[in-house]
Amino acid sequence: MCGILGASFTDDSINKEVFKDALDLLLHRGPDSSETWFNDTNNDAFGFKRLSIIDLTQNGDQPLTSSCGNYKIIFNGEIYNFKSLRKILLEKGYIFNSSSDSEVLLTTYIEWGEECLKKIDGMFAFAIYDLINKSIFAARDLAGQKPFYYSLDNGSLIFASEIKPITFLNSASKIIDQNSSYDYFYQGFISRTQSIYKNIHKLPPSHFMTFDLTSR
């Protein structure tokens, strides 16, 4: 199943211990390993709880860094056609350090950018830290099988597989959305872009988003 957590703060540095505690709220999604990455200023962080399925070695651990060092990925899901994509990318000269579909997914982004979404077949929610374009690129699969929640508050971004880590890192985001609560009690579910909290949203199925690390 796996769990992803990411944050990019405008001014304040991210408390590493608090971030790790927030990540631990996703332990049930990935008990096999837990890893974090922080940038040099501690303003940006990626975290991952892993459930090992395809590549059972440490080479498949995430956040996974590209061989060039300019990209990092956290990815929940499965890419069904990763073997055929891997073959194409090998022919283009790329080198792989694992047998994981996450490394193939990251490399498809390096090669094709956002157009990589037209190449992959699978169920997924992922985020890529792009040092070249100074951005975070995130996407969710066509059917929305894998969850992706996010909040954007005064230029600071937090996203995760579940709501709990987001509210843990930003307690101010725990403001009930009355319309969402009405939807839930009337329909039994909340609309595809909202959550029970006013300032936490769902990335809709078949959508991607790009967060500019400069303009915020």
CSV table of C-alpha atoms in Angstrom, one decimal:
chain,number,residue,atom,x,y,z
A,1,MET,CA,0.0,0.0,0.0
A,2,CYS,CA,2.8,2.5,1.1
A,3,GLY,CA,2.4,6.0,2.4
A,4,ILE,CA,3.8,9.3,1.2
A,5,LEU,CA,4.3,12.6,3.0
A,6,GLY,CA,5.8,15.8,1.7
A,7,ALA,CA,6.2,19.4,2.8
A,8,SER,CA,7.6,22.6,1.5
A,9,PHE,CA,7.5,25.5,4.0
A,10,THR,CA,7.9,29.2,2.9
A,11,ASP,CA,9.9,30.6,5.7
A,12,ASP,CA,10.2,28.2,8.7
A,13,SER,CA,12.5,25.2,8.6
A,14,ILE,CA,10.8,21.8,9.1
A,15,ASN,CA,11.4,20.2,12.5
A,16,LYS,CA,12.8,16.8,11.5
A,17,GLU,CA,11.5,15.0,14.6
A,18,VAL,CA,8.0,16.4,14.2
A,19,PHE,CA,8.0,15.5,10.5
A,20,LYS,CA,9.1,11.9,11.3
A,21,ASP,CA,6.3,11.7,14.0
A,22,ALA,CA,3.8,12.8,11.3
A,23,LEU,CA,5.2,10.2,8.9
A,24,ASP,CA,4.7,7.5,11.6
A,25,LEU,CA,1.0,8.1,11.4
A,26,LEU,CA,1.2,6.2,8.1
A,27,LEU,CA,3.0,3.2,9.6
A,28,HIS,CA,0.0,1.0,8.8
A,29,ARG,CA,0.4,1.7,5.1
A,30,GLY,CA,4.0,0.6,5.0
A,31,PRO,CA,5.7,-1.3,7.8
A,32,ASP,CA,8.7,-2.5,5.9
A,33,SER,CA,10.9,0.6,6.0
A,34,SER,CA,10.7,4.3,6.8
A,35,GLU,CA,12.8,6.9,5.2
A,36,THR,CA,13.0,10.7,5.1
A,37,TRP,CA,14.8,13.4,3.1
A,38,PHE,CA,15.3,17.0,3.9
A,39,ASN,CA,16.9,19.7,1.6
A,40,ASP,CA,19.9,21.8,2.8
A,41,THR,CA,17.8,24.5,4.4
A,42,ASN,CA,15.2,22.0,5.9
A,43,ASN,CA,12.4,23.9,4.2
A,44,ASP,CA,11.5,20.9,2.0
A,45,ALA,CA,11.0,17.3,3.1
A,46,PHE,CA,9.9,14.0,1.6
A,47,GLY,CA,8.9,10.9,3.7
A,48,PHE,CA,7.9,7.4,2.8
A,49,LYS,CA,6.5,4.3,4.5
A,50,ARG,CA,7.2,1.3,2.4
A,51,LEU,CA,5.3,-1.9,1.8
A,52,SER,CA,7.8,-3.9,-0.3
A,53,ILE,CA,6.3,-5.8,-3.2
A,54,ILE,CA,8.4,-5.6,-6.5
A,55,ASP,CA,12.0,-4.9,-5.5
A,56,LEU,CA,12.5,-6.3,-2.0
A,57,THR,CA,16.0,-4.9,-1.6
A,58,GLN,CA,17.1,-1.6,-0.1
A,59,ASN,CA,17.6,-0.3,-3.7
A,60,GLY,CA,13.9,0.1,-3.9
A,61,ASP,CA,13.7,2.3,-0.8
A,62,GLN,CA,12.2,5.8,-1.1
A,63,PRO,CA,12.6,8.7,-1.3
A,64,LEU,CA,14.4,7.4,-4.4
A,65,THR,CA,17.0,9.7,-6.0
A,66,SER,CA,17.8,9.7,-9.7
A,67,SER,CA,21.4,8.7,-10.8
A,68,CYS,CA,22.0,12.3,-11.8
A,69,GLY,CA,20.9,13.5,-8.3
A,70,ASN,CA,18.5,16.2,-9.6
A,71,TYR,CA,15.3,14.4,-8.9
A,72,LYS,CA,13.6,12.5,-6.0
A,73,ILE,CA,10.4,10.6,-5.9
A,74,ILE,CA,7.9,9.2,-3.4
A,75,PHE,CA,5.4,6.9,-5.0
A,76,ASN,CA,2.4,4.9,-3.8
A,77,GLY,CA,1.0,2.3,-6.2
A,78,GLU,CA,2.1,0.1,-9.1
A,79,ILE,CA,3.1,0.8,-12.7
A,80,TYR,CA,1.8,-2.1,-14.7
A,81,ASN,CA,3.9,-1.5,-17.8
A,82,PHE,CA,7.2,-0.6,-16.1
A,83,LYS,CA,9.1,-3.4,-17.7
A,84,SER,CA,8.3,-2.3,-21.3
A,85,LEU,CA,9.1,1.3,-20.3
A,86,ARG,CA,12.3,0.2,-18.6
A,87,LYS,CA,13.4,-1.4,-21.9
A,88,ILE,CA,12.7,1.8,-23.9
A,89,LEU,CA,14.6,3.9,-21.4
A,90,LEU,CA,17.6,1.5,-21.4
A,91,GLU,CA,17.7,1.9,-25.2
A,92,LYS,CA,17.8,5.7,-24.6
A,93,GLY,CA,20.9,5.3,-22.4
A,94,TYR,CA,19.5,5.5,-18.9
A,95,ILE,CA,21.0,3.3,-16.2
A,96,PHE,CA,18.9,1.7,-13.4
A,97,ASN,CA,20.2,0.8,-9.9
A,98,SER,CA,17.1,-1.2,-8.9
A,99,SER,CA,14.4,-3.4,-10.4
A,100,SER,CA,11.6,-1.2,-9.0
A,101,ASP,CA,8.8,0.4,-10.9
A,102,SER,CA,9.4,3.6,-8.9
A,103,GLU,CA,12.8,4.1,-10.5
A,104,VAL,CA,11.2,3.6,-13.9
A,105,LEU,CA,8.5,6.1,-13.1
A,106,LEU,CA,11.0,8.7,-12.0
A,107,THR,CA,13.0,8.1,-15.2
A,108,THR,CA,9.9,8.5,-17.4
A,109,TYR,CA,9.5,11.9,-15.8
A,110,ILE,CA,13.1,12.8,-16.5
A,111,GLU,CA,12.7,11.8,-20.1
A,112,TRP,CA,9.3,13.1,-20.9
A,113,GLY,CA,8.3,15.6,-18.2
A,114,GLU,CA,4.6,15.8,-17.5
A,115,GLU,CA,4.0,13.9,-20.7
A,116,CYS,CA,5.1,10.8,-18.8
A,117,LEU,CA,1.5,10.5,-17.6
A,118,LYS,CA,0.6,9.5,-21.2
A,119,LYS,CA,3.2,6.7,-21.1
A,120,ILE,CA,2.4,5.0,-17.8
A,121,ASP,CA,-0.3,2.5,-17.0
A,122,GLY,CA,-1.1,1.9,-13.4
A,123,MET,CA,-2.6,3.0,-10.1
A,124,PHE,CA,-0.6,5.7,-8.4
A,125,ALA,CA,-0.2,8.8,-6.3
A,126,PHE,CA,3.3,10.2,-6.5
A,127,ALA,CA,5.4,13.4,-6.1
A,128,ILE,CA,8.7,14.3,-7.7
A,129,TYR,CA,11.1,16.9,-6.4
A,130,ASP,CA,12.6,18.5,-9.4
A,131,LEU,CA,15.8,20.5,-8.7
A,132,ILE,CA,16.2,21.5,-12.4
A,133,ASN,CA,12.8,23.2,-12.7
A,134,LYS,CA,12.7,24.0,-9.0
A,135,SER,CA,9.3,22.4,-8.5
A,136,ILE,CA,7.3,19.6,-7.1
A,137,PHE,CA,5.3,17.6,-9.6
A,138,ALA,CA,2.5,15.4,-8.3
A,139,ALA,CA,-0.1,13.2,-10.0
A,140,ARG,CA,-2.9,10.8,-9.3
A,141,ASP,CA,-4.1,7.8,-11.4
A,142,LEU,CA,-7.1,7.9,-13.8
A,143,ALA,CA,-9.5,6.2,-11.4
A,144,GLY,CA,-8.2,7.7,-8.2
A,145,GLN,CA,-7.4,4.4,-6.7
A,146,LYS,CA,-4.5,5.9,-4.7
A,147,PRO,CA,-5.3,8.8,-2.3
A,148,PHE,CA,-3.6,12.2,-2.4
A,149,TYR,CA,-4.5,15.0,0.0
A,150,TYR,CA,-2.8,18.4,0.1
A,151,SER,CA,-3.0,21.8,1.8
A,152,LEU,CA,-1.6,25.1,0.5
A,153,ASP,CA,-1.4,27.7,3.3
A,154,ASN,CA,0.3,31.1,2.7
A,155,GLY,CA,2.7,29.5,0.2
A,156,SER,CA,3.5,26.4,2.3
A,157,LEU,CA,2.5,23.0,0.8
A,158,ILE,CA,1.9,19.8,2.7
A,159,PHE,CA,0.6,16.6,1.0
A,160,ALA,CA,0.1,13.0,2.1
A,161,SER,CA,-1.7,9.8,1.5
A,162,GLU,CA,-4.0,10.6,4.4
A,163,ILE,CA,-5.2,13.7,6.2
A,164,LYS,CA,-3.8,12.9,9.7
A,165,PRO,CA,-0.1,13.8,8.9
A,166,ILE,CA,-1.2,17.1,7.3
A,167,THR,CA,-3.2,18.2,10.4
A,168,PHE,CA,-0.3,17.0,12.6
A,169,LEU,CA,2.1,19.3,10.8
A,170,ASN,CA,-0.3,22.2,10.6
A,171,SER,CA,-3.0,22.2,13.3
A,172,ALA,CA,-4.5,25.3,11.8
A,173,SER,CA,-5.8,23.3,8.9
A,174,LYS,CA,-8.3,21.5,11.2
A,175,ILE,CA,-11.2,23.7,10.3
A,176,ILE,CA,-14.4,21.7,9.5
A,177,ASP,CA,-15.9,22.5,6.1
A,178,GLN,CA,-19.6,22.7,6.8
A,179,ASN,CA,-20.5,22.0,3.1
A,180,SER,CA,-18.4,18.9,3.2
A,181,SER,CA,-20.0,17.7,6.4
A,182,TYR,CA,-23.5,18.2,4.8
A,183,ASP,CA,-22.4,16.3,1.7
A,184,TYR,CA,-21.1,13.4,3.9
A,185,PHE,CA,-24.3,13.1,5.9
A,186,TYR,CA,-26.6,13.6,2.9
A,187,GLN,CA,-24.7,11.6,0.2
A,188,GLY,CA,-22.4,9.3,2.3
A,189,PHE,CA,-19.3,10.8,0.6
A,190,ILE,CA,-17.5,14.1,0.0
A,191,SER,CA,-17.0,15.6,-3.4
A,192,ARG,CA,-13.8,14.6,-5.2
A,193,THR,CA,-11.9,17.8,-4.6
A,194,GLN,CA,-12.8,18.6,-1.0
A,195,SER,CA,-12.2,16.9,2.4
A,196,ILE,CA,-13.9,17.2,5.8
A,197,TYR,CA,-11.5,20.1,6.5
A,198,LYS,CA,-11.9,23.4,4.7
A,199,ASN,CA,-8.2,23.9,3.9
A,200,ILE,CA,-7.3,20.3,2.9
A,201,HIS,CA,-8.2,19.2,-0.6
A,202,LYS,CA,-8.0,16.0,-2.7
A,203,LEU,CA,-6.1,16.0,-6.0
A,204,PRO,CA,-8.8,14.7,-8.3
A,205,PRO,CA,-8.4,11.4,-10.2
A,206,SER,CA,-6.7,11.8,-13.6
A,207,HIS,CA,-5.1,15.1,-12.5
A,208,PHE,CA,-1.6,16.4,-11.8
A,209,MET,CA,-0.3,19.5,-10.1
A,210,THR,CA,3.0,21.5,-10.2
A,211,PHE,CA,4.1,23.5,-7.2
A,212,ASP,CA,6.7,26.2,-8.0
A,213,LEU,CA,9.3,26.3,-5.2
A,214,THR,CA,10.2,29.9,-6.1
A,215,SER,CA,6.9,31.6,-6.5
A,216,ARG,CA,5.2,29.3,-3.9
